[in-house]
């Protein structure tokens, strides 16, 4: 993309491996966005991309410049504890990262192996995982009322 070309906007489809694809009108196949170039976009987010130089006989690749709009910010998954910190492993396998929920001592009702509904609050540039707040503890994973 040259400096005079406008960024392209589209809806990204992300696989469980974190690879994104965006359908661009006029191109013969979807643009592939490698995991290192998704810029933290999730499945179905509206994103702005730039096309990368295309090598012969390869799929067109791109890079996410920014997330225009998140498709969703609430997620359900399993609470896991690691070294005194809580995380949520999302049930949706296309969400390729856990969410940081804070210290276990700050959430006495959120226990390892419980299902929870969380709201993503931010994903700072220097943070490994997005931050989230627990909206609701649904119940113990595997119990009839929970699933």
PDB file of N, CA and C in Angstrom, residues 50-129:
ATOM      1  N   UNK A  50      -4.244  -2.893   5.867  1.00  0.00           N
ATOM      2  CA  UNK A  50      -3.439  -2.524   4.710  1.00  0.00           C
ATOM      3  C   UNK A  50      -2.980  -3.818   4.065  1.00  0.00           C
ATOM      4  N   UNK A  51      -2.844  -3.800   2.755  1.00  0.00           N
ATOM      5  CA  UNK A  51      -2.353  -4.958   2.031  1.00  0.00           C
ATOM      6  C   UNK A  51      -0.835  -4.957   2.074  1.00  0.00           C
ATOM      7  N   UNK A  52      -0.261  -6.130   2.256  1.00  0.00           N
ATOM      8  CA  UNK A  52       1.195  -6.279   2.256  1.00  0.00           C
ATOM      9  C   UNK A  52       1.653  -6.643   0.843  1.00  0.00           C
ATOM     10  N   UNK A  53       2.905  -6.416   0.521  1.00  0.00           N
ATOM     11  CA  UNK A  53       3.392  -6.792  -0.817  1.00  0.00           C
ATOM     12  C   UNK A  53       3.119  -8.277  -1.074  1.00  0.00           C
ATOM     13  N   UNK A  54       2.626  -8.573  -2.252  1.00  0.00           N
ATOM     14  CA  UNK A  54       2.237  -9.948  -2.600  1.00  0.00           C
ATOM     15  C   UNK A  54       3.359 -10.650  -3.348  1.00  0.00           C
ATOM     16  N   UNK A  55       3.709 -11.816  -2.849  1.00  0.00           N
ATOM     17  CA  UNK A  55       4.693 -12.661  -3.534  1.00  0.00           C
ATOM     18  C   UNK A  55       3.975 -13.462  -4.612  1.00  0.00           C
ATOM     19  N   UNK A  56       4.660 -13.805  -5.699  1.00  0.00           N
ATOM     20  CA  UNK A  56       4.026 -14.596  -6.764  1.00  0.00           C
ATOM     21  C   UNK A  56       3.513 -15.939  -6.232  1.00  0.00           C
ATOM     22  N   UNK A  57       2.377 -16.361  -6.730  1.00  0.00           N
ATOM     23  CA  UNK A  57       1.778 -17.660  -6.404  1.00  0.00           C
ATOM     24  C   UNK A  57       1.471 -17.843  -4.916  1.00  0.00           C
ATOM     25  N   UNK A  58       1.179 -16.755  -4.214  1.00  0.00           N
ATOM     26  CA  UNK A  58       0.772 -16.842  -2.810  1.00  0.00           C
ATOM     27  C   UNK A  58      -0.509 -16.048  -2.620  1.00  0.00           C
ATOM     28  N   UNK A  59      -1.178 -16.307  -1.539  1.00  0.00           N
ATOM     29  CA  UNK A  59      -2.395 -15.573  -1.186  1.00  0.00           C
ATOM     30  C   UNK A  59      -2.015 -14.154  -0.755  1.00  0.00           C
ATOM     31  N   UNK A  60      -2.855 -13.213  -1.094  1.00  0.00           N
ATOM     32  CA  UNK A  60      -2.646 -11.831  -0.648  1.00  0.00           C
ATOM     33  C   UNK A  60      -2.735 -11.782   0.872  1.00  0.00           C
ATOM     34  N   UNK A  61      -1.758 -11.164   1.513  1.00  0.00           N
ATOM     35  CA  UNK A  61      -1.775 -11.004   2.956  1.00  0.00           C
ATOM     36  C   UNK A  61      -1.949  -9.543   3.321  1.00  0.00           C
ATOM     37  N   UNK A  62      -2.364  -9.318   4.560  1.00  0.00           N
ATOM     38  CA  UNK A  62      -2.571  -7.963   5.039  1.00  0.00           C
ATOM     39  C   UNK A  62      -2.223  -7.852   6.506  1.00  0.00           C
ATOM     40  N   UNK A  63      -2.389  -6.640   7.006  1.00  0.00           N
ATOM     41  CA  UNK A  63      -2.110  -6.328   8.408  1.00  0.00           C
ATOM     42  C   UNK A  63      -3.235  -5.436   8.918  1.00  0.00           C
ATOM     43  N   UNK A  64      -3.751  -5.762  10.110  1.00  0.00           N
ATOM     44  CA  UNK A  64      -4.782  -4.934  10.734  1.00  0.00           C
ATOM     45  C   UNK A  64      -4.116  -3.687  11.285  1.00  0.00           C
ATOM     46  N   UNK A  65      -4.590  -2.531  10.841  1.00  0.00           N
ATOM     47  CA  UNK A  65      -4.075  -1.256  11.335  1.00  0.00           C
ATOM     48  C   UNK A  65      -4.782  -0.839  12.615  1.00  0.00           C
ATOM     49  N   UNK A  66      -6.100  -1.066  12.644  1.00  0.00           N
ATOM     50  CA  UNK A  66      -6.861  -0.710  13.849  1.00  0.00           C
ATOM     51  C   UNK A  66      -8.200  -1.434  13.843  1.00  0.00           C
ATOM     52  N   UNK A  67      -8.747  -1.569  15.028  1.00  0.00           N
ATOM     53  CA  UNK A  67     -10.075  -2.152  15.189  1.00  0.00           C
ATOM     54  C   UNK A  67     -11.057  -0.989  15.185  1.00  0.00           C
ATOM     55  N   UNK A  68     -11.957  -0.980  14.214  1.00  0.00           N
ATOM     56  CA  UNK A  68     -12.939   0.084  14.083  1.00  0.00           C
ATOM     57  C   UNK A  68     -14.072  -0.131  15.082  1.00  0.00           C
ATOM     58  N   UNK A  69     -14.530  -1.392  15.161  1.00  0.00           N
ATOM     59  CA  UNK A  69     -15.627  -1.712  16.075  1.00  0.00           C
ATOM     60  C   UNK A  69     -15.538  -3.177  16.485  1.00  0.00           C
ATOM     61  N   UNK A  70     -15.636  -3.417  17.782  1.00  0.00           N
ATOM     62  CA  UNK A  70     -15.661  -4.789  18.290  1.00  0.00           C
ATOM     63  C   UNK A  70     -17.049  -5.376  18.015  1.00  0.00           C
ATOM     64  N   UNK A  71     -17.070  -6.634  17.566  1.00  0.00           N
ATOM     65  CA  UNK A  71     -18.355  -7.283  17.309  1.00  0.00           C
ATOM     66  C   UNK A  71     -19.055  -7.628  18.617  1.00  0.00           C
ATOM     67  N   UNK A  72     -18.267  -7.941  19.625  1.00  0.00           N
ATOM     68  CA  UNK A  72     -18.841  -8.187  20.945  1.00  0.00           C
ATOM     69  C   UNK A  72     -17.778  -7.962  22.005  1.00  0.00           C
ATOM     70  N   UNK A  73     -18.248  -7.670  23.202  1.00  0.00           N
ATOM     71  CA  UNK A  73     -17.332  -7.443  24.316  1.00  0.00           C
ATOM     72  C   UNK A  73     -17.683  -8.305  25.527  1.00  0.00           C
ATOM     73  N   UNK A  74     -18.766  -9.082  25.431  1.00  0.00           N
ATOM     74  CA  UNK A  74     -19.154  -9.994  26.497  1.00  0.00           C
ATOM     75  C   UNK A  74     -18.875 -11.422  26.046  1.00  0.00           C
ATOM     76  N   UNK A  75     -18.288 -12.214  26.934  1.00  0.00           N
ATOM     77  CA  UNK A  75     -17.885 -13.575  26.596  1.00  0.00           C
ATOM     78  C   UNK A  75     -18.204 -14.512  27.751  1.00  0.00           C
ATOM     79  N   UNK A  76     -18.469 -15.762  27.412  1.00  0.00           N
ATOM     80  CA  UNK A  76     -18.710 -16.809  28.405  1.00  0.00           C
ATOM     81  C   UNK A  76     -17.573 -17.811  28.298  1.00  0.00           C
ATOM     82  N   UNK A  77     -17.149 -18.312  29.438  1.00  0.00           N
ATOM     83  CA  UNK A  77     -16.094 -19.305  29.427  1.00  0.00           C
ATOM     84  C   UNK A  77     -15.857 -19.869  30.804  1.00  0.00           C
ATOM     85  N   UNK A  78     -14.749 -20.578  30.930  1.00  0.00           N
ATOM     86  CA  UNK A  78     -14.391 -21.230  32.182  1.00  0.00           C
ATOM     87  C   UNK A  78     -13.331 -20.424  32.920  1.00  0.00           C
ATOM     88  N   UNK A  79     -13.566 -20.221  34.195  1.00  0.00           N
ATOM     89  CA  UNK A  79     -12.601 -19.539  35.055  1.00  0.00           C
ATOM     90  C   UNK A  79     -11.481 -20.521  35.385  1.00  0.00           C
ATOM     91  N   UNK A  80     -10.249 -20.062  35.198  1.00  0.00           N
ATOM     92  CA  UNK A  80      -9.082 -20.862  35.576  1.00  0.00           C
ATOM     93  C   UNK A  80      -8.178 -19.997  36.456  1.00  0.00           C
ATOM     94  N   UNK A  81      -7.558 -20.651  37.427  1.00  0.00           N
ATOM     95  CA  UNK A  81      -6.645 -19.935  38.328  1.00  0.00           C
ATOM     96  C   UNK A  81      -5.227 -20.365  38.032  1.00  0.00           C
ATOM     97  N   UNK A  82      -4.319 -19.395  37.999  1.00  0.00           N
ATOM     98  CA  UNK A  82      -2.907 -19.677  37.773  1.00  0.00           C
ATOM     99  C   UNK A  82      -2.086 -18.720  38.625  1.00  0.00           C
ATOM    100  N   UNK A  83      -1.378 -19.275  39.587  1.00  0.00           N
ATOM    101  CA  UNK A  83      -0.499 -18.497  40.458  1.00  0.00           C
ATOM    102  C   UNK A  83      -1.214 -17.330  41.130  1.00  0.00           C
ATOM    103  N   UNK A  84      -2.430 -17.586  41.597  1.00  0.00           N
ATOM    104  CA  UNK A  84      -3.191 -16.570  42.314  1.00  0.00           C
ATOM    105  C   UNK A  84      -3.940 -15.590  41.436  1.00  0.00           C
ATOM    106  N   UNK A  85      -3.820 -15.719  40.125  1.00  0.00           N
ATOM    107  CA  UNK A  85      -4.552 -14.859  39.194  1.00  0.00           C
ATOM    108  C   UNK A  85      -5.655 -15.656  38.512  1.00  0.00           C
ATOM    109  N   UNK A  86      -6.749 -14.977  38.215  1.00  0.00           N
ATOM    110  CA  UNK A  86      -7.864 -15.614  37.518  1.00  0.00           C
ATOM    111  C   UNK A  86      -7.888 -15.186  36.060  1.00  0.00           C
ATOM    112  N   UNK A  87      -8.255 -16.144  35.216  1.00  0.00           N
ATOM    113  CA  UNK A  87      -8.404 -15.910  33.779  1.00  0.00           C
ATOM    114  C   UNK A  87      -9.697 -16.562  33.328  1.00  0.00           C
ATOM    115  N   UNK A  88     -10.223 -16.111  32.227  1.00  0.00           N
ATOM    116  CA  UNK A  88     -11.365 -16.766  31.622  1.00  0.00           C
ATOM    117  C   UNK A  88     -10.925 -17.340  30.286  1.00  0.00           C
ATOM    118  N   UNK A  89     -11.083 -18.661  30.134  1.00  0.00           N
ATOM    119  CA  UNK A  89     -10.832 -19.335  28.860  1.00  0.00           C
ATOM    120  C   UNK A  89     -12.165 -19.333  28.119  1.00  0.00           C
ATOM    121  N   UNK A  90     -12.286 -18.564  27.043  1.00  0.00           N
ATOM    122  CA  UNK A  90     -13.582 -18.444  26.363  1.00  0.00           C
ATOM    123  C   UNK A  90     -14.056 -19.767  25.758  1.00  0.00           C
ATOM    124  N   UNK A  91     -15.372 -19.975  25.792  1.00  0.00           N
ATOM    125  CA  UNK A  91     -15.962 -21.154  25.158  1.00  0.00           C
ATOM    126  C   UNK A  91     -15.825 -21.091  23.638  1.00  0.00           C
ATOM    127  N   UNK A  92     -15.881 -19.891  23.077  1.00  0.00           N
ATOM    128  CA  UNK A  92     -15.753 -19.705  21.627  1.00  0.00           C
ATOM    129  C   UNK A  92     -14.293 -19.915  21.248  1.00  0.00           C
ATOM    130  N   UNK A  93     -14.000 -20.984  20.526  1.00  0.00           N
ATOM    131  CA  UNK A  93     -12.623 -21.333  20.175  1.00  0.00           C
ATOM    132  C   UNK A  93     -11.976 -20.331  19.219  1.00  0.00           C
ATOM    133  N   UNK A  94     -12.761 -19.481  18.577  1.00  0.00           N
ATOM    134  CA  UNK A  94     -12.180 -18.477  17.683  1.00  0.00           C
ATOM    135  C   UNK A  94     -11.657 -17.262  18.454  1.00  0.00           C
ATOM    136  N   UNK A  95     -11.943 -17.213  19.742  1.00  0.00           N
ATOM    137  CA  UNK A  95     -11.334 -16.193  20.606  1.00  0.00           C
ATOM    138  C   UNK A  95     -10.064 -16.843  21.132  1.00  0.00           C
ATOM    139  N   UNK A  96      -8.949 -16.438  20.599  1.00  0.00           N
ATOM    140  CA  UNK A  96      -7.680 -17.157  20.719  1.00  0.00           C
ATOM    141  C   UNK A  96      -6.863 -16.806  21.953  1.00  0.00           C
ATOM    142  N   UNK A  97      -7.426 -16.054  22.879  1.00  0.00           N
ATOM    143  CA  UNK A  97      -6.676 -15.648  24.059  1.00  0.00           C
ATOM    144  C   UNK A  97      -7.562 -15.693  25.296  1.00  0.00           C
ATOM    145  N   UNK A  98      -6.970 -15.985  26.455  1.00  0.00           N
ATOM    146  CA  UNK A  98      -7.753 -15.863  27.696  1.00  0.00           C
ATOM    147  C   UNK A  98      -7.905 -14.394  28.080  1.00  0.00           C
ATOM    148  N   UNK A  99      -8.799 -14.133  29.017  1.00  0.00           N
ATOM    149  CA  UNK A  99      -9.010 -12.785  29.541  1.00  0.00           C
ATOM    150  C   UNK A  99      -8.516 -12.737  30.979  1.00  0.00           C
ATOM    151  N   UNK A 100      -7.792 -11.688  31.332  1.00  0.00           N
ATOM    152  CA  UNK A 100      -7.296 -11.502  32.694  1.00  0.00           C
ATOM    153  C   UNK A 100      -8.412 -10.916  33.552  1.00  0.00           C
ATOM    154  N   UNK A 101      -8.687 -11.583  34.682  1.00  0.00           N
ATOM    155  CA  UNK A 101      -9.767 -11.148  35.566  1.00  0.00           C
ATOM    156  C   UNK A 101      -9.258 -10.532  36.865  1.00  0.00           C
ATOM    157  N   UNK A 102      -7.965 -10.625  37.142  1.00  0.00           N
ATOM    158  CA  UNK A 102      -7.415 -10.057  38.371  1.00  0.00           C
ATOM    159  C   UNK A 102      -7.039 -11.140  39.370  1.00  0.00           C
ATOM    160  N   UNK A 103      -6.768 -10.728  40.579  1.00  0.00           N
ATOM    161  CA  UNK A 103      -6.343 -11.644  41.638  1.00  0.00           C
ATOM    162  C   UNK A 103      -7.525 -12.491  42.107  1.00  0.00           C
ATOM    163  N   UNK A 104      -7.254 -13.725  42.429  1.00  0.00           N
ATOM    164  CA  UNK A 104      -8.298 -14.638  42.917  1.00  0.00           C
ATOM    165  C   UNK A 104      -8.916 -14.123  44.212  1.00  0.00           C
ATOM    166  N   UNK A 105      -8.119 -13.478  45.039  1.00  0.00           N
ATOM    167  CA  UNK A 105      -8.632 -12.976  46.316  1.00  0.00           C
ATOM    168  C   UNK A 105      -9.644 -11.844  46.118  1.00  0.00           C
ATOM    169  N   UNK A 106      -9.632 -11.200  44.969  1.00  0.00           N
ATOM    170  CA  UNK A 106     -10.591 -10.125  44.682  1.00  0.00           C
ATOM    171  C   UNK A 106     -11.940 -10.658  44.206  1.00  0.00           C
ATOM    172  N   UNK A 107     -12.005 -11.954  43.909  1.00  0.00           N
ATOM    173  CA  UNK A 107     -13.225 -12.563  43.359  1.00  0.00           C
ATOM    174  C   UNK A 107     -13.527 -13.883  44.076  1.00  0.00           C
ATOM    175  N   UNK A 108     -13.985 -13.822  45.308  1.00  0.00           N
ATOM    176  CA  UNK A 108     -14.175 -15.062  46.085  1.00  0.00           C
ATOM    177  C   UNK A 108     -15.208 -16.017  45.485  1.00  0.00           C
ATOM    178  N   UNK A 109     -16.160 -15.528  44.711  1.00  0.00           N
ATOM    179  CA  UNK A 109     -17.170 -16.420  44.130  1.00  0.00           C
ATOM    180  C   UNK A 109     -16.718 -17.023  42.804  1.00  0.00           C
ATOM    181  N   UNK A 110     -15.648 -16.492  42.226  1.00  0.00           N
ATOM    182  CA  UNK A 110     -15.125 -17.022  40.956  1.00  0.00           C
ATOM    183  C   UNK A 110     -14.096 -18.080  41.265  1.00  0.00           C
ATOM    184  N   UNK A 111     -14.480 -19.317  41.080  1.00  0.00           N
ATOM    185  CA  UNK A 111     -13.591 -20.420  41.421  1.00  0.00           C
ATOM    186  C   UNK A 111     -13.144 -21.153  40.169  1.00  0.00           C
ATOM    187  N   UNK A 112     -12.000 -21.795  40.303  1.00  0.00           N
ATOM    188  CA  UNK A 112     -11.462 -22.596  39.217  1.00  0.00           C
ATOM    189  C   UNK A 112     -12.515 -23.614  38.769  1.00  0.00           C
ATOM    190  N   UNK A 113     -12.778 -23.698  37.458  1.00  0.00           N
ATOM    191  CA  UNK A 113     -13.737 -24.664  36.946  1.00  0.00           C
ATOM    192  C   UNK A 113     -15.164 -24.168  36.883  1.00  0.00           C
ATOM    193  N   UNK A 114     -15.395 -22.916  37.240  1.00  0.00           N
ATOM    194  CA  UNK A 114     -16.737 -22.344  37.145  1.00  0.00           C
ATOM    195  C   UNK A 114     -16.890 -21.599  35.821  1.00  0.00           C
ATOM    196  N   UNK A 115     -18.126 -21.549  35.339  1.00  0.00           N
ATOM    197  CA  UNK A 115     -18.445 -20.777  34.138  1.00  0.00           C
ATOM    198  C   UNK A 115     -18.803 -19.360  34.564  1.00  0.00           C
ATOM    199  N   UNK A 116     -18.393 -18.395  33.728  1.00  0.00           N
ATOM    200  CA  UNK A 116     -18.688 -17.002  34.040  1.00  0.00           C
ATOM    201  C   UNK A 116     -18.971 -16.232  32.760  1.00  0.00           C
ATOM    202  N   UNK A 117     -19.710 -15.158  32.918  1.00  0.00           N
ATOM    203  CA  UNK A 117     -19.942 -14.175  31.867  1.00  0.00           C
ATOM    204  C   UNK A 117     -19.080 -12.977  32.223  1.00  0.00           C
ATOM    205  N   UNK A 118     -18.249 -12.539  31.264  1.00  0.00           N
ATOM    206  CA  UNK A 118     -17.357 -11.411  31.534  1.00  0.00           C
ATOM    207  C   UNK A 118     -17.569 -10.319  30.490  1.00  0.00           C
ATOM    208  N   UNK A 119     -17.102  -9.132  30.829  1.00  0.00           N
ATOM    209  CA  UNK A 119     -17.124  -7.992  29.911  1.00  0.00           C
ATOM    210  C   UNK A 119     -15.684  -7.523  29.716  1.00  0.00           C
ATOM    211  N   UNK A 120     -15.230  -7.541  28.465  1.00  0.00           N
ATOM    212  CA  UNK A 120     -13.876  -7.070  28.154  1.00  0.00           C
ATOM    213  C   UNK A 120     -13.829  -5.559  28.352  1.00  0.00           C
ATOM    214  N   UNK A 121     -12.865  -5.094  29.131  1.00  0.00           N
ATOM    215  CA  UNK A 121     -12.766  -3.661  29.413  1.00  0.00           C
ATOM    216  C   UNK A 121     -11.694  -2.963  28.589  1.00  0.00           C
ATOM    217  N   UNK A 122     -10.558  -3.633  28.379  1.00  0.00           N
ATOM    218  CA  UNK A 122      -9.473  -3.016  27.604  1.00  0.00           C
ATOM    219  C   UNK A 122      -8.427  -4.064  27.268  1.00  0.00           C
ATOM    220  N   UNK A 123      -7.577  -3.722  26.329  1.00  0.00           N
ATOM    221  CA  UNK A 123      -6.412  -4.548  26.023  1.00  0.00           C
ATOM    222  C   UNK A 123      -5.276  -3.575  25.755  1.00  0.00           C
ATOM    223  N   UNK A 124      -4.539  -3.276  26.807  1.00  0.00           N
ATOM    224  CA  UNK A 124      -3.454  -2.308  26.722  1.00  0.00           C
ATOM    225  C   UNK A 124      -2.339  -2.835  25.824  1.00  0.00           C
ATOM    226  N   UNK A 125      -1.629  -1.924  25.189  1.00  0.00           N
ATOM    227  CA  UNK A 125      -0.567  -2.304  24.257  1.00  0.00           C
ATOM    228  C   UNK A 125       0.498  -3.188  24.888  1.00  0.00           C
ATOM    229  N   UNK A 126       0.803  -2.955  26.163  1.00  0.00           N
ATOM    230  CA  UNK A 126       1.864  -3.726  26.812  1.00  0.00           C
ATOM    231  C   UNK A 126       1.345  -4.945  27.583  1.00  0.00           C
ATOM    232  N   UNK A 127       0.049  -5.223  27.467  1.00  0.00           N
ATOM    233  CA  UNK A 127      -0.543  -6.355  28.191  1.00  0.00           C
ATOM    234  C   UNK A 127      -0.601  -7.601  27.309  1.00  0.00           C
ATOM    235  N   UNK A 128      -0.292  -8.731  27.910  1.00  0.00           N
ATOM    236  CA  UNK A 128      -0.342  -9.996  27.173  1.00  0.00           C
ATOM    237  C   UNK A 128      -1.781 -10.406  26.873  1.00  0.00           C
ATOM    238  N   UNK A 129      -2.697 -10.143  27.832  1.00  0.00           N
ATOM    239  CA  UNK A 129      -4.096 -10.543  27.695  1.00  0.00           C
ATOM    240  C   UNK A 129      -5.017  -9.336  27.871  1.00  0.00           C
TER     241      UNK A 129
END
